[in-house]
GROMACS .gro file of N, CA and C in nm:
model
  465
    1MET      N    1  -3.136   3.041   4.319
    1MET     CA    2  -3.141   2.971   4.176
    1MET      C    3  -3.234   2.869   4.168
    2SER      N    4  -3.298   2.908   4.032
    2SER     CA    5  -3.395   2.806   4.026
    2SER      C    6  -3.388   2.673   3.970
    3MET      N    7  -3.481   2.584   4.017
    3MET     CA    8  -3.434   2.432   3.983
    3MET      C    9  -3.428   2.409   3.812
    4ARG      N   10  -3.491   2.484   3.746
    4ARG     CA   11  -3.496   2.464   3.621
    4ARG      C   12  -3.321   2.519   3.568
    5THR      N   13  -3.276   2.605   3.619
    5THR     CA   14  -3.130   2.675   3.614
    5THR      C   15  -3.024   2.588   3.652
    6SER      N   16  -3.073   2.527   3.772
    6SER     CA   17  -2.992   2.435   3.827
    6SER      C   18  -2.959   2.296   3.732
    7LEU      N   19  -3.048   2.255   3.680
    7LEU     CA   20  -3.063   2.165   3.571
    7LEU      C   21  -3.006   2.166   3.471
    8MET      N   22  -2.994   2.270   3.370
    8MET     CA   23  -2.941   2.327   3.288
    8MET      C   24  -2.797   2.313   3.309
    9SER      N   25  -2.749   2.380   3.424
    9SER     CA   26  -2.594   2.389   3.433
    9SER      C   27  -2.548   2.248   3.487
   10LYS      N   28  -2.616   2.148   3.533
   10LYS     CA   29  -2.576   2.021   3.569
   10LYS      C   30  -2.566   1.958   3.411
   11ARG      N   31  -2.656   1.984   3.312
   11ARG     CA   32  -2.626   1.924   3.205
   11ARG      C   33  -2.534   1.993   3.131
   12GLN      N   34  -2.494   2.125   3.125
   12GLN     CA   35  -2.383   2.171   3.070
   12GLN      C   36  -2.259   2.098   3.100
   13VAL      N   37  -2.246   2.066   3.255
   13VAL     CA   38  -2.119   2.016   3.332
   13VAL      C   39  -2.108   1.835   3.284
   14TYR      N   40  -2.206   1.795   3.256
   14TYR     CA   41  -2.211   1.658   3.190
   14TYR      C   42  -2.188   1.615   3.054
   15GLN      N   43  -2.201   1.718   3.015
   15GLN     CA   44  -2.209   1.706   2.842
   15GLN      C   45  -2.054   1.636   2.786
   16LYS      N   46  -2.075   1.543   2.712
   16LYS     CA   47  -1.930   1.502   2.663
   16LYS      C   48  -1.851   1.624   2.576
   17LYS      N   49  -1.709   1.660   2.626
   17LYS     CA   50  -1.618   1.716   2.575
   17LYS      C   51  -1.616   1.675   2.465
   18PRO      N   52  -1.582   1.752   2.345
   18PRO     CA   53  -1.525   1.715   2.226
   18PRO      C   54  -1.420   1.610   2.227
   19ALA      N   55  -1.431   1.530   2.118
   19ALA     CA   56  -1.298   1.424   2.163
   19ALA      C   57  -1.171   1.514   2.065
   20LEU      N   58  -1.046   1.475   2.130
   20LEU     CA   59  -0.896   1.527   2.103
   20LEU      C   60  -0.900   1.464   1.971
   21ASP      N   61  -0.837   1.554   1.884
   21ASP     CA   62  -0.818   1.505   1.702
   21ASP      C   63  -0.694   1.443   1.724
   22LYS      N   64  -0.659   1.340   1.806
   22LYS     CA   65  -0.543   1.283   1.808
   22LYS      C   66  -0.527   1.135   1.738
   23ARG      N   67  -0.388   1.088   1.723
   23ARG     CA   68  -0.398   0.962   1.703
   23ARG      C   69  -0.280   0.883   1.774
   24PHE      N   70  -0.284   0.784   1.840
   24PHE     CA   71  -0.176   0.699   1.877
   24PHE      C   72  -0.093   0.630   1.787
   25VAL      N   73   0.040   0.666   1.776
   25VAL     CA   74   0.142   0.583   1.683
   25VAL      C   75   0.251   0.543   1.748
   26MET      N   76   0.309   0.416   1.692
   26MET     CA   77   0.421   0.369   1.737
   26MET      C   78   0.516   0.414   1.626
   27ILE      N   79   0.616   0.483   1.707
   27ILE     CA   80   0.752   0.552   1.617
   27ILE      C   81   0.856   0.437   1.675
   28PHE      N   82   0.920   0.401   1.512
   28PHE     CA   83   1.012   0.285   1.519
   28PHE      C   84   1.130   0.291   1.430
   29SER      N   85   1.233   0.282   1.405
   29SER     CA   86   1.373   0.292   1.298
   29SER      C   87   1.373   0.185   1.254
   30MET      N   88   1.393   0.180   1.114
   30MET     CA   89   1.429   0.067   1.022
   30MET      C   90   1.538   0.110   0.916
   31GLY      N   91   1.660   0.057   0.918
   31GLY     CA   92   1.759   0.113   0.844
   31GLY      C   93   1.811   0.263   0.893
   32GLY      N   94   1.775   0.301   0.981
   32GLY     CA   95   1.817   0.429   1.011
   32GLY      C   96   1.714   0.520   0.978
   33ARG      N   97   1.610   0.533   0.928
   33ARG     CA   98   1.483   0.585   0.894
   33ARG      C   99   1.357   0.561   0.993
   34SER      N  100   1.296   0.663   1.019
   34SER     CA  101   1.191   0.681   1.136
   34SER      C  102   1.054   0.656   1.037
   35PHE      N  103   0.978   0.573   1.099
   35PHE     CA  104   0.839   0.543   1.067
   35PHE      C  105   0.745   0.525   1.173
   36ALA      N  106   0.645   0.533   1.116
   36ALA     CA  107   0.519   0.558   1.220
   36ALA      C  108   0.403   0.450   1.176
   37VAL      N  109   0.335   0.391   1.270
   37VAL     CA  110   0.231   0.290   1.245
   37VAL      C  111   0.120   0.312   1.351
   38PRO      N  112  -0.005   0.309   1.311
   38PRO     CA  113  -0.088   0.346   1.378
   38PRO      C  114  -0.098   0.228   1.502
   39MET      N  115  -0.094   0.278   1.631
   39MET     CA  116  -0.087   0.175   1.751
   39MET      C  117  -0.218   0.028   1.736
   40GLU      N  118  -0.327   0.076   1.697
   40GLU     CA  119  -0.396  -0.057   1.671
   40GLU      C  120  -0.356  -0.154   1.575
   41GLU      N  121  -0.224  -0.129   1.490
   41GLU     CA  122  -0.207  -0.240   1.398
   41GLU      C  123  -0.062  -0.303   1.496
   42VAL      N  124  -0.044  -0.240   1.621
   42VAL     CA  125   0.088  -0.304   1.680
   42VAL      C  126   0.052  -0.433   1.776
   43GLY      N  127   0.098  -0.558   1.753
   43GLY     CA  128   0.076  -0.655   1.849
   43GLY      C  129   0.162  -0.653   1.937
   44GLY      N  130   0.288  -0.588   1.937
   44GLY     CA  131   0.386  -0.610   2.059
   44GLY      C  132   0.548  -0.600   1.994
   45ILE      N  133   0.629  -0.544   2.082
   45ILE     CA  134   0.750  -0.564   2.024
   45ILE      C  135   0.855  -0.639   2.127
   46ILE      N  136   0.922  -0.724   2.054
   46ILE     CA  137   1.010  -0.799   2.142
   46ILE      C  138   1.130  -0.848   2.091
   47HIS      N  139   1.217  -0.890   2.151
   47HIS     CA  140   1.339  -0.904   2.091
   47HIS      C  141   1.340  -1.008   1.981
   48TRP      N  142   1.405  -0.988   1.876
   48TRP     CA  143   1.424  -1.095   1.746
   48TRP      C  144   1.461  -1.212   1.796
   49PRO      N  145   1.352  -1.309   1.767
   49PRO     CA  146   1.330  -1.482   1.830
   49PRO      C  147   1.413  -1.559   1.717
   50ASP      N  148   1.439  -1.660   1.726
   50ASP     CA  149   1.490  -1.736   1.635
   50ASP      C  150   1.432  -1.781   1.536
   51GLY      N  151   1.459  -1.813   1.417
   51GLY     CA  152   1.376  -1.822   1.314
   51GLY      C  153   1.414  -1.883   1.186
   52MET      N  154   1.370  -1.938   1.069
   52MET     CA  155   1.448  -1.994   0.975
   52MET      C  156   1.369  -1.972   0.858
   53MET      N  157   1.469  -1.969   0.740
   53MET     CA  158   1.402  -1.947   0.612
   53MET      C  159   1.306  -2.056   0.558
   54VAL      N  160   1.205  -2.035   0.489
   54VAL     CA  161   1.139  -2.123   0.416
   54VAL      C  162   1.045  -2.086   0.299
   55PRO      N  163   1.046  -2.178   0.215
   55PRO     CA  164   1.014  -2.145   0.081
   55PRO      C  165   0.872  -2.067   0.083
   56SER      N  166   0.839  -1.973   0.008
   56SER     CA  167   0.706  -1.903  -0.014
   56SER      C  168   0.671  -1.843  -0.123
   57GLU      N  169   0.539  -1.816  -0.181
   57GLU     CA  170   0.536  -1.740  -0.278
   57GLU      C  171   0.473  -1.622  -0.266
   58THR      N  172   0.471  -1.566  -0.140
   58THR     CA  173   0.405  -1.454  -0.103
   58THR      C  174   0.533  -1.382  -0.095
   59PRO      N  175   0.549  -1.242  -0.194
   59PRO     CA  176   0.674  -1.158  -0.195
   59PRO      C  177   0.699  -1.100  -0.048
   60PHE      N  178   0.844  -1.116  -0.027
   60PHE     CA  179   0.910  -1.050   0.081
   60PHE      C  180   0.846  -1.141   0.206
   61VAL      N  181   0.797  -1.255   0.213
   61VAL     CA  182   0.770  -1.358   0.294
   61VAL      C  183   0.851  -1.463   0.271
   62ASN      N  184   0.955  -1.481   0.335
   62ASN     CA  185   1.037  -1.630   0.306
   62ASN      C  186   1.101  -1.671   0.465
   63ALA      N  187   1.058  -1.617   0.567
   63ALA     CA  188   1.101  -1.676   0.692
   63ALA      C  189   1.008  -1.692   0.816
   64VAL      N  190   1.010  -1.761   0.878
   64VAL     CA  191   0.919  -1.772   1.014
   64VAL      C  192   1.027  -1.785   1.128
   65VAL      N  193   0.948  -1.719   1.271
   65VAL     CA  194   1.015  -1.747   1.390
   65VAL      C  195   0.903  -1.792   1.472
   66TRP      N  196   0.971  -1.839   1.598
   66TRP     CA  197   0.878  -1.900   1.684
   66TRP      C  198   0.846  -1.782   1.810
   67ARG      N  199   0.776  -1.804   1.852
   67ARG     CA  200   0.716  -1.700   1.980
   67ARG      C  201   0.615  -1.818   2.059
   68GLU      N  202   0.677  -1.864   2.190
   68GLU     CA  203   0.623  -1.953   2.260
   68GLU      C  204   0.588  -2.056   2.145
   69LYS      N  205   0.450  -2.118   2.145
   69LYS     CA  206   0.412  -2.203   2.043
   69LYS      C  207   0.363  -2.198   1.950
   70ASP      N  208   0.398  -2.045   1.899
   70ASP     CA  209   0.344  -1.979   1.808
   70ASP      C  210   0.429  -1.984   1.677
   71ILE      N  211   0.394  -2.032   1.521
   71ILE     CA  212   0.492  -2.002   1.451
   71ILE      C  213   0.448  -1.864   1.352
   72ILE      N  214   0.540  -1.771   1.335
   72ILE     CA  215   0.473  -1.632   1.267
   72ILE      C  216   0.568  -1.622   1.169
   73PRO      N  217   0.498  -1.573   1.039
   73PRO     CA  218   0.570  -1.571   0.941
   73PRO      C  219   0.661  -1.418   0.936
   74VAL      N  220   0.732  -1.401   0.872
   74VAL     CA  221   0.860  -1.273   0.891
   74VAL      C  222   0.813  -1.208   0.748
   75PHE      N  223   0.778  -1.094   0.778
   75PHE     CA  224   0.750  -0.981   0.646
   75PHE      C  225   0.886  -0.923   0.604
   76ASN      N  226   0.976  -0.919   0.532
   76ASN     CA  227   1.071  -0.868   0.498
   76ASN      C  228   1.062  -0.707   0.458
   77LEU      N  229   1.002  -0.643   0.540
   77LEU     CA  230   0.975  -0.487   0.520
   77LEU      C  231   1.094  -0.401   0.449
   78ALA      N  232   1.208  -0.424   0.498
   78ALA     CA  233   1.306  -0.363   0.525
   78ALA      C  234   1.362  -0.378   0.356
   79GLU      N  235   1.357  -0.516   0.347
   79GLU     CA  236   1.382  -0.556   0.185
   79GLU      C  237   1.291  -0.491   0.089
   80MET      N  238   1.173  -0.483   0.111
   80MET     CA  239   1.112  -0.405   0.052
   80MET      C  240   1.111  -0.289   0.011
   81LEU      N  241   1.174  -0.194   0.123
   81LEU     CA  242   1.198  -0.072   0.097
   81LEU      C  243   1.341  -0.020   0.076
   82GLU      N  244   1.415  -0.104   0.046
   82GLU     CA  245   1.564  -0.128   0.014
   82GLU      C  246   1.646  -0.059   0.101
   83LEU      N  247   1.612  -0.102   0.241
   83LEU     CA  248   1.662  -0.074   0.353
   83LEU      C  249   1.763  -0.167   0.402
   84THR      N  250   1.869  -0.123   0.500
   84THR     CA  251   1.932  -0.262   0.552
   84THR      C  252   1.929  -0.231   0.727
   85ILE      N  253   1.865  -0.312   0.804
   85ILE     CA  254   1.851  -0.316   0.954
   85ILE      C  255   2.018  -0.290   1.024
   86GLU      N  256   2.019  -0.159   1.094
   86GLU     CA  257   2.122  -0.129   1.131
   86GLU      C  258   2.191  -0.153   1.281
   87SER      N  259   2.104  -0.304   1.328
   87SER     CA  260   2.144  -0.306   1.440
   87SER      C  261   2.186  -0.465   1.481
   88ASP      N  262   2.253  -0.530   1.535
   88ASP     CA  263   2.263  -0.702   1.569
   88ASP      C  264   2.283  -0.691   1.730
   89PRO      N  265   2.169  -0.741   1.764
   89PRO     CA  266   2.050  -0.808   1.707
   89PRO      C  267   1.941  -0.697   1.703
   90PRO      N  268   1.854  -0.733   1.621
   90PRO     CA  269   1.725  -0.625   1.588
   90PRO      C  270   1.639  -0.657   1.683
   91LEU      N  271   1.528  -0.582   1.653
   91LEU     CA  272   1.386  -0.593   1.757
   91LEU      C  273   1.299  -0.635   1.613
   92CYS      N  274   1.199  -0.700   1.690
   92CYS     CA  275   1.082  -0.773   1.614
   92CYS      C  276   0.936  -0.702   1.652
   93LEU      N  277   0.870  -0.628   1.586
   93LEU     CA  278   0.750  -0.564   1.549
   93LEU      C  279   0.685  -0.670   1.507
   94LEU      N  280   0.577  -0.731   1.617
   94LEU     CA  281   0.463  -0.789   1.576
   94LEU      C  282   0.348  -0.703   1.538
   95VAL      N  283   0.302  -0.743   1.397
   95VAL     CA  284   0.185  -0.653   1.340
   95VAL      C  285   0.048  -0.725   1.352
   96LYS      N  286  -0.074  -0.656   1.378
   96LYS     CA  287  -0.178  -0.750   1.395
   96LYS      C  288  -0.233  -0.753   1.264
   97HIS      N  289  -0.274  -0.867   1.228
   97HIS     CA  290  -0.281  -0.892   1.094
   97HIS      C  291  -0.399  -0.996   1.099
   98GLU      N  292  -0.521  -0.975   1.016
   98GLU     CA  293  -0.665  -1.055   0.990
   98GLU      C  294  -0.628  -1.218   0.995
   99ASP      N  295  -0.517  -1.246   0.929
   99ASP     CA  296  -0.470  -1.386   0.928
   99ASP      C  297  -0.374  -1.447   1.008
  100GLY      N  298  -0.353  -1.386   1.105
  100GLY     CA  299  -0.283  -1.390   1.226
  100GLY      C  300  -0.150  -1.300   1.228
  101PRO      N  301  -0.046  -1.280   1.319
  101PRO     CA  302   0.049  -1.184   1.341
  101PRO      C  303   0.170  -1.199   1.235
  102LEU      N  304   0.226  -1.090   1.225
  102LEU     CA  305   0.330  -1.075   1.107
  102LEU      C  306   0.437  -1.018   1.193
  103ALA      N  307   0.571  -1.091   1.172
  103ALA     CA  308   0.712  -1.030   1.210
  103ALA      C  309   0.758  -0.954   1.142
  104VAL      N  310   0.803  -0.824   1.187
  104VAL     CA  311   0.887  -0.749   1.109
  104VAL      C  312   1.037  -0.697   1.169
  105ARG      N  313   1.145  -0.725   1.096
  105ARG     CA  314   1.278  -0.662   1.176
  105ARG      C  315   1.275  -0.549   1.146
  106ILE      N  316   1.291  -0.476   1.315
  106ILE     CA  317   1.340  -0.322   1.308
  106ILE      C  318   1.460  -0.313   1.388
  107ASP      N  319   1.529  -0.182   1.352
  107ASP     CA  320   1.627  -0.162   1.453
  107ASP      C  321   1.632  -0.189   1.587
  108SER      N  322   1.726  -0.189   1.642
  108SER     CA  323   1.748  -0.201   1.816
  108SER      C  324   1.667  -0.087   1.878
  109ASN      N  325   1.677   0.036   1.810
  109ASN     CA  326   1.632   0.167   1.915
  109ASN      C  327   1.489   0.147   1.936
  110VAL      N  328   1.453   0.172   2.092
  110VAL     CA  329   1.354   0.143   2.163
  110VAL      C  330   1.257   0.208   2.055
  111PRO      N  331   1.141   0.177   2.048
  111PRO     CA  332   1.041   0.247   1.961
  111PRO      C  333   0.952   0.289   2.079
  112MET      N  334   0.898   0.413   2.047
  112MET     CA  335   0.837   0.491   2.132
  112MET      C  336   0.673   0.519   2.094
  113LEU      N  337   0.586   0.530   2.180
  113LEU     CA  338   0.433   0.572   2.152
  113LEU      C  339   0.432   0.722   2.145
  114GLN      N  340   0.380   0.764   2.053
  114GLN     CA  341   0.341   0.903   2.034
  114GLN      C  342   0.201   0.945   1.994
  115SER      N  343   0.140   1.054   2.044
  115SER     CA  344  -0.009   1.112   2.020
  115SER      C  345   0.034   1.209   1.872
  116VAL      N  346  -0.052   1.189   1.808
  116VAL     CA  347  -0.015   1.266   1.685
  116VAL      C  348  -0.151   1.351   1.646
  117ASP      N  349  -0.142   1.475   1.612
  117ASP     CA  350  -0.279   1.572   1.579
  117ASP      C  351  -0.300   1.531   1.412
  118HIS      N  352  -0.438   1.474   1.372
  118HIS     CA  353  -0.459   1.448   1.276
  118HIS      C  354  -0.454   1.541   1.183
  119VAL      N  355  -0.420   1.695   1.216
  119VAL     CA  356  -0.380   1.785   1.108
  119VAL      C  357  -0.239   1.769   1.053
  120SER      N  358  -0.139   1.710   1.133
  120SER     CA  359  -0.041   1.708   1.090
  120SER      C  360   0.010   1.583   1.027
  121MET      N  361  -0.096   1.490   1.014
  121MET     CA  362  -0.079   1.369   0.910
  121MET      C  363  -0.137   1.405   0.765
  122GLN      N  364  -0.040   1.381   0.692
  122GLN     CA  365  -0.075   1.418   0.535
  122GLN      C  366  -0.104   1.261   0.477
  123ARG      N  367  -0.177   1.250   0.400
  123ARG     CA  368  -0.208   1.138   0.344
  123ARG      C  369  -0.164   1.099   0.194
  124SER      N  370  -0.095   1.053   0.137
  124SER     CA  371  -0.050   1.045   0.022
  124SER      C  372  -0.082   0.927  -0.117
  125GLU      N  373  -0.064   0.933  -0.200
  125GLU     CA  374  -0.072   0.812  -0.306
  125GLU      C  375   0.057   0.805  -0.373
  126GLY      N  376   0.085   0.679  -0.356
  126GLY     CA  377   0.251   0.689  -0.432
  126GLY      C  378   0.247   0.503  -0.469
  127ASN      N  379   0.330   0.459  -0.496
  127ASN     CA  380   0.374   0.313  -0.578
  127ASN      C  381   0.370   0.239  -0.459
  128ASN      N  382   0.368   0.278  -0.340
  128ASN     CA  383   0.399   0.180  -0.240
  128ASN      C  384   0.306   0.155  -0.187
  129PRO      N  385   0.183   0.072  -0.137
  129PRO     CA  386   0.056   0.043  -0.119
  129PRO      C  387   0.060   0.035   0.083
  130PHE      N  388   0.179   0.041   0.110
  130PHE     CA  389   0.169   0.022   0.259
  130PHE      C  390   0.221   0.185   0.304
  131ILE      N  391   0.268   0.231   0.237
  131ILE     CA  392   0.332   0.392   0.262
  131ILE      C  393   0.217   0.474   0.279
  132THR      N  394   0.129   0.523   0.361
  132THR     CA  395   0.015   0.595   0.328
  132THR      C  396   0.025   0.735   0.362
  133GLY      N  397   0.133   0.798   0.393
  133GLY     CA  398   0.152   0.932   0.375
  133GLY      C  399   0.271   0.977   0.480
  134THR      N  400   0.249   1.094   0.528
  134THR     CA  401   0.336   1.152   0.633
  134THR      C  402   0.277   1.193   0.755
  135CYS      N  403   0.376   1.207   0.898
  135CYS     CA  404   0.315   1.305   0.973
  135CYS      C  405   0.450   1.355   1.067
  136SER      N  406   0.404   1.488   1.089
  136SER     CA  407   0.495   1.564   1.147
  136SER      C  408   0.522   1.558   1.290
  137LEU      N  409   0.638   1.505   1.365
  137LEU     CA  410   0.682   1.474   1.495
  137LEU      C  411   0.789   1.556   1.522
  138ASP      N  412   0.781   1.662   1.607
  138ASP     CA  413   0.904   1.767   1.648
  138ASP      C  414   0.963   1.824   1.527
  139GLY      N  415   0.878   1.888   1.436
  139GLY     CA  416   0.947   1.930   1.327
  139GLY      C  417   0.978   1.840   1.214
  140GLN      N  418   0.994   1.711   1.250
  140GLN     CA  419   1.081   1.604   1.153
  140GLN      C  420   0.958   1.550   1.075
  141SER      N  421   0.953   1.528   0.957
  141SER     CA  422   0.831   1.444   0.862
  141SER      C  423   0.843   1.268   0.875
  142VAL      N  424   0.795   1.202   0.905
  142VAL     CA  425   0.795   1.075   0.951
  142VAL      C  426   0.687   0.999   0.864
  143THR      N  427   0.744   0.901   0.806
  143THR     CA  428   0.665   0.832   0.716
  143THR      C  429   0.562   0.722   0.795
  144LEU      N  430   0.458   0.725   0.738
  144LEU     CA  431   0.323   0.661   0.791
  144LEU      C  432   0.331   0.528   0.698
  145LEU      N  433   0.280   0.412   0.794
  145LEU     CA  434   0.276   0.298   0.724
  145LEU      C  435   0.152   0.224   0.768
  146GLU      N  436   0.107   0.160   0.667
  146GLU     CA  437  -0.006   0.049   0.685
  146GLU      C  438   0.035  -0.075   0.706
  147LEU      N  439   0.049  -0.120   0.819
  147LEU     CA  440   0.123  -0.249   0.811
  147LEU      C  441   0.020  -0.372   0.822
  148SER      N  442  -0.137  -0.335   0.833
  148SER     CA  443  -0.216  -0.451   0.811
  148SER      C  444  -0.256  -0.483   0.685
  149ARG      N  445  -0.167  -0.424   0.596
  149ARG     CA  446  -0.184  -0.468   0.431
  149ARG      C  447  -0.080  -0.569   0.391
  150LEU      N  448   0.010  -0.577   0.505
  150LEU     CA  449   0.127  -0.671   0.459
  150LEU      C  450   0.090  -0.800   0.429
  151GLY      N  451   0.148  -0.857   0.312
  151GLY     CA  452   0.098  -0.981   0.248
  151GLY      C  453  -0.003  -1.009   0.189
  152LYS      N  454  -0.092  -0.908   0.190
  152LYS     CA  455  -0.223  -0.888   0.065
  152LYS      C  456  -0.213  -0.843  -0.061
  153VAL      N  457  -0.126  -0.717  -0.058
  153VAL     CA  458  -0.101  -0.673  -0.191
  153VAL      C  459   0.027  -0.635  -0.235
  154LEU      N  460   0.034  -0.699  -0.324
  154LEU     CA  461   0.182  -0.716  -0.425
  154LEU      C  462   0.208  -0.559  -0.476
  155VAL      N  463   0.361  -0.572  -0.430
  155VAL     CA  464   0.425  -0.449  -0.492
  155VAL      C  465   0.504  -0.464  -0.648
   0.00000   0.00000   0.00000
């Protein structure tokens, strides 16, 4: 084998493989329905912390919870979607937000991390600015949410 052939085969071996066309999402339930949110928007899942109602002019934000020394506003996504949390105690989905974290009450079913093919993700335009489409998981259609927009867009 010549030096040139050897170098070419090494280049072929070290060339980057094409990126997988997948996205990681967190699957959780709220009101018995399954939802998916991109992992880059998830700040964590914790037990529902103590909280209190507060006055607010932001729709669906009417409470705060404490996490260690932080006070986190609660976005009542279940109320906005006209759902009822089906467990007591619920879990808390911490949403990464440019203004700081937001807390969202979710059912106590343990959320799971799932990789989803981009081809199974269908974008949709609708009345709700937080619902961006659906994805197919194990033959089931799951609603995709964009939670980083919570508190910014009035519905």
